[in-house]
Coordinates of C-alpha atoms in Angstrom, one line a residue:
X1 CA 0.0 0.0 0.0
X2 CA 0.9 3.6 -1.0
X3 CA 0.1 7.1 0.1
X4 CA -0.1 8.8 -2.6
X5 CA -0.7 12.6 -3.6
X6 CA -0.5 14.5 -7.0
X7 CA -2.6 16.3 -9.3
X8 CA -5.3 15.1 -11.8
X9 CA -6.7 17.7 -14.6
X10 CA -9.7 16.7 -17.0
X11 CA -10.9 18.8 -19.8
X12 CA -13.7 19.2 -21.8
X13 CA -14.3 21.3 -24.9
X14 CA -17.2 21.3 -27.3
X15 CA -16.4 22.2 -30.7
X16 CA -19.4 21.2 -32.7
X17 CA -22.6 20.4 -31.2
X18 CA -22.5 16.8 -29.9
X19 CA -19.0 16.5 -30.5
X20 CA -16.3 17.0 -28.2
X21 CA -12.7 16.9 -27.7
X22 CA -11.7 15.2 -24.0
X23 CA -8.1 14.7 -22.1
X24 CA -7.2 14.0 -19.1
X25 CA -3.3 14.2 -17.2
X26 CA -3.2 12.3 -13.6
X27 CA 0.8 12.5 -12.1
X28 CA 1.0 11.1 -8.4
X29 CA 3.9 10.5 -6.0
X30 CA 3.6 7.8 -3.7
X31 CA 5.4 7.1 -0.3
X32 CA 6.1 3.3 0.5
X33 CA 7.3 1.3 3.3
X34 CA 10.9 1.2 3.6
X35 CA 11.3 5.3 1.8
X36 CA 10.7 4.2 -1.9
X37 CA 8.6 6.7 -3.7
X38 CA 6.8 5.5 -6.8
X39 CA 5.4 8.1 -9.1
X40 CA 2.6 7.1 -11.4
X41 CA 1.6 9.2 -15.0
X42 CA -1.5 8.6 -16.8
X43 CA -2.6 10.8 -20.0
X44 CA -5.6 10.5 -21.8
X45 CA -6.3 12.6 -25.3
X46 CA -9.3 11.8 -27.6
X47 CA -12.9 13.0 -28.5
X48 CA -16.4 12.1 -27.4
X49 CA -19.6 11.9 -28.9
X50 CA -23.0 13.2 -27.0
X51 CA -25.2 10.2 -27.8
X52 CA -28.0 11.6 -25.6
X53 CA -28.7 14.4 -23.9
X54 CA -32.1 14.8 -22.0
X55 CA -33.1 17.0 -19.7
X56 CA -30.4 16.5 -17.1
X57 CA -28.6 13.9 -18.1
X58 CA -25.7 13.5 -20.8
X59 CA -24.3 10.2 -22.1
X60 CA -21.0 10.4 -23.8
X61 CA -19.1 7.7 -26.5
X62 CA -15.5 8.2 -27.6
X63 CA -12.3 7.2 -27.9
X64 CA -8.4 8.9 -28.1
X65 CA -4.9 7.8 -27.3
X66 CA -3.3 7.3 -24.0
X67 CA 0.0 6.7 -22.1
X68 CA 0.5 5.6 -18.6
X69 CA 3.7 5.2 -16.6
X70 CA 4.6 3.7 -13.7
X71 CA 8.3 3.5 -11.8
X72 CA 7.9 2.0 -8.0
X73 CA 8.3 -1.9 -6.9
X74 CA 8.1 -3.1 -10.8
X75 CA 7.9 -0.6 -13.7
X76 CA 5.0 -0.6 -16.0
X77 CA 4.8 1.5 -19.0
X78 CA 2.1 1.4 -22.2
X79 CA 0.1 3.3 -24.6
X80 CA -2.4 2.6 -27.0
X81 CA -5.4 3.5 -28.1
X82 CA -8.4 3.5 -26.0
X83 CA -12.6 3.4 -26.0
X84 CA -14.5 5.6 -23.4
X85 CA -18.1 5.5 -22.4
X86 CA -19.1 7.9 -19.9
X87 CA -22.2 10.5 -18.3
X88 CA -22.9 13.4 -16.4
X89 CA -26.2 13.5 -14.4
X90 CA -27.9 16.6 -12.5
X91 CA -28.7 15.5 -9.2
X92 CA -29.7 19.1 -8.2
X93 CA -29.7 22.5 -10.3
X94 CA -26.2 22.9 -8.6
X95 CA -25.3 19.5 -8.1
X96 CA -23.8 16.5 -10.7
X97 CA -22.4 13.6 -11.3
X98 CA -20.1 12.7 -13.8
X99 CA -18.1 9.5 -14.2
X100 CA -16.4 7.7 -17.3
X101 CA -14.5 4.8 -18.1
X102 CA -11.9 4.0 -20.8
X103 CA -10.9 0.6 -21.6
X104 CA -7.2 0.0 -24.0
X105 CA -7.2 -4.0 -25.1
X106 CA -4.3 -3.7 -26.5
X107 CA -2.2 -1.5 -24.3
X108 CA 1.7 -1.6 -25.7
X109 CA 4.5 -1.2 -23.7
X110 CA 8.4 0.2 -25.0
X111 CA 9.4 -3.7 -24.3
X112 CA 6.9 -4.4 -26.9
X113 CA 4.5 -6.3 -24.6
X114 CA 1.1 -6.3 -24.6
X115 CA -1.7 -6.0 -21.5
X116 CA -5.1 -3.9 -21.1
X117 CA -5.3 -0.5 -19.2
X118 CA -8.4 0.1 -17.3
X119 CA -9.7 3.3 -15.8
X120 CA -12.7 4.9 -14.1
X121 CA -13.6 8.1 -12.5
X122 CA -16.5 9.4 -10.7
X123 CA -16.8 12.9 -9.9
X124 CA -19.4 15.0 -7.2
X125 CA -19.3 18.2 -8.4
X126 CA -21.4 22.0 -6.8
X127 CA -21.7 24.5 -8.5
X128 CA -21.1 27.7 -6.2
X129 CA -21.2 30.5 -9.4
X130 CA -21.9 30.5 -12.6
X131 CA -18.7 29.3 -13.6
X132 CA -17.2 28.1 -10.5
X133 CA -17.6 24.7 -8.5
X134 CA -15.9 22.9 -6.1
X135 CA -16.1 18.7 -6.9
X136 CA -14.9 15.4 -5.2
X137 CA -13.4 12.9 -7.3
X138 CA -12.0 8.9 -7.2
X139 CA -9.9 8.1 -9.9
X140 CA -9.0 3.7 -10.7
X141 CA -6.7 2.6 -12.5
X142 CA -5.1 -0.7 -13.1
X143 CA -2.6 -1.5 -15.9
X144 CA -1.9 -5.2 -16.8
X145 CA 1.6 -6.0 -18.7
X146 CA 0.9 -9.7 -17.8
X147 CA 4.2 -10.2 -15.9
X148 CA 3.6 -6.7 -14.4
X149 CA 0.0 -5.4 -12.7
X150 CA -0.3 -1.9 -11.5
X151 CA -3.6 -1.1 -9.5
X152 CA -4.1 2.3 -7.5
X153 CA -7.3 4.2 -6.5
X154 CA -6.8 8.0 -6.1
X155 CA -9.5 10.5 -4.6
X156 CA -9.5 14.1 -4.0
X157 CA -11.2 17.5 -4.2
X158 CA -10.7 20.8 -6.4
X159 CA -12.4 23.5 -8.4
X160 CA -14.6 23.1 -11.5
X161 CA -14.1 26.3 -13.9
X162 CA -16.5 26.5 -16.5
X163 CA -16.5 28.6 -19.8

C-alpha cells in the first residue's frame, strides 16, 4: 500500500454540437514502506460523442490515445489507443455527477509487450457560481503488462471552472 498525492486535470471542450474533444493528465507520487517513492503518470487525449442528452442527463461515447507510466516496486509503461463511455447526471440544479470509463485491449509497452489499461472516474461536483464549482473525485486505474499489474485508487477535491 501507498500514500499517494498528486494532481489530476480533465478537460472538456465542445467544438461542434455533440461533438467534443476530451483529455485527461493524472501525475501522483507515492510514499512506501521502507522510503521508496513511486510516481505514477497517466494521459488520456481523444474526443467524445453526446449520444444523448435529456433534460439533465448526458451520455457520452469516444475514444483517443493514451500513455501511462509507472516507476515503484516493478515498472510498467504502455500506450495505445483506448474506448471511453461515460455521463454526467444533475442530481440538483447545482449538483452533478459525472463519471467515465476507458478501456485499451491492447495497451503496448516500450518492451513491446502487450496488456489492457483500465480506468474509471466518478466525480461529485457543486456549482457555487456560474462558472465556478468545487467537486470530489475517485480516480482507478489498473494497468496489466501480464508479468507486471499496476492497480491504485486516487481520490480528492478541487475546483470546477467552467466557460
Amino acid at each position: 500500500k501507498s500514500k499517494e498525492q498528486g494532481f489530476l486535470v480533465n478537460a472538456s471542450a465542445e467544438l461542434y454540437p455533440n461533438i467534443f474533444v476530451d483529455g485527461a493528465f493524472l501525475s501522483a507520487t507515492g510514499e512506501l514502506e521502507g522510503g521508496a517513492q513511486p510516481t505514477q503518470r497517466l494521459m488520456q487525449a481523444g474526443a467524445k460523442y453526446r449520444v444523448l442528452s435529456d433534460e439533465g442527463l448526458e451520455v457520452f461515447a469516444g475514444g483517443g490515445w493514451g500513455t501511462y507510466d509507472y516507476k515503484g516496486s516493478a515498472d510498467v509503461d504502455g500506450k495505445g489507443i483506448f474506448g471511453k463511455l461515460g455521463l454526467r447526471f444533475d442530481l440538483h440544479p447545482a449538483i452533478s455527477l459525472a463519471g467515465d470509463i476507458s478501456y485499451a485491449p491492447k495497451f503496448k509497452s516500450e518492451a513491446e509487450d502487450e496488456g489492457t489499461l483500465l480506468s474509471g472516474r466518478a466525480s461529485l461536483s457543486y456549482q457555487v457560481m456560474d462558472d465556478l464549482g468545487v467537486q470530489a473525485t475517485i480516480l482507478y486505474n489498473t494497468v496489466d503488462m501480464g508479468t507486471n499489474k499496476v492497480t491504485s485508487t486516487l481520490y480528492g477535491g478541487g475546483i470546477v471552472l467552467r466557460f
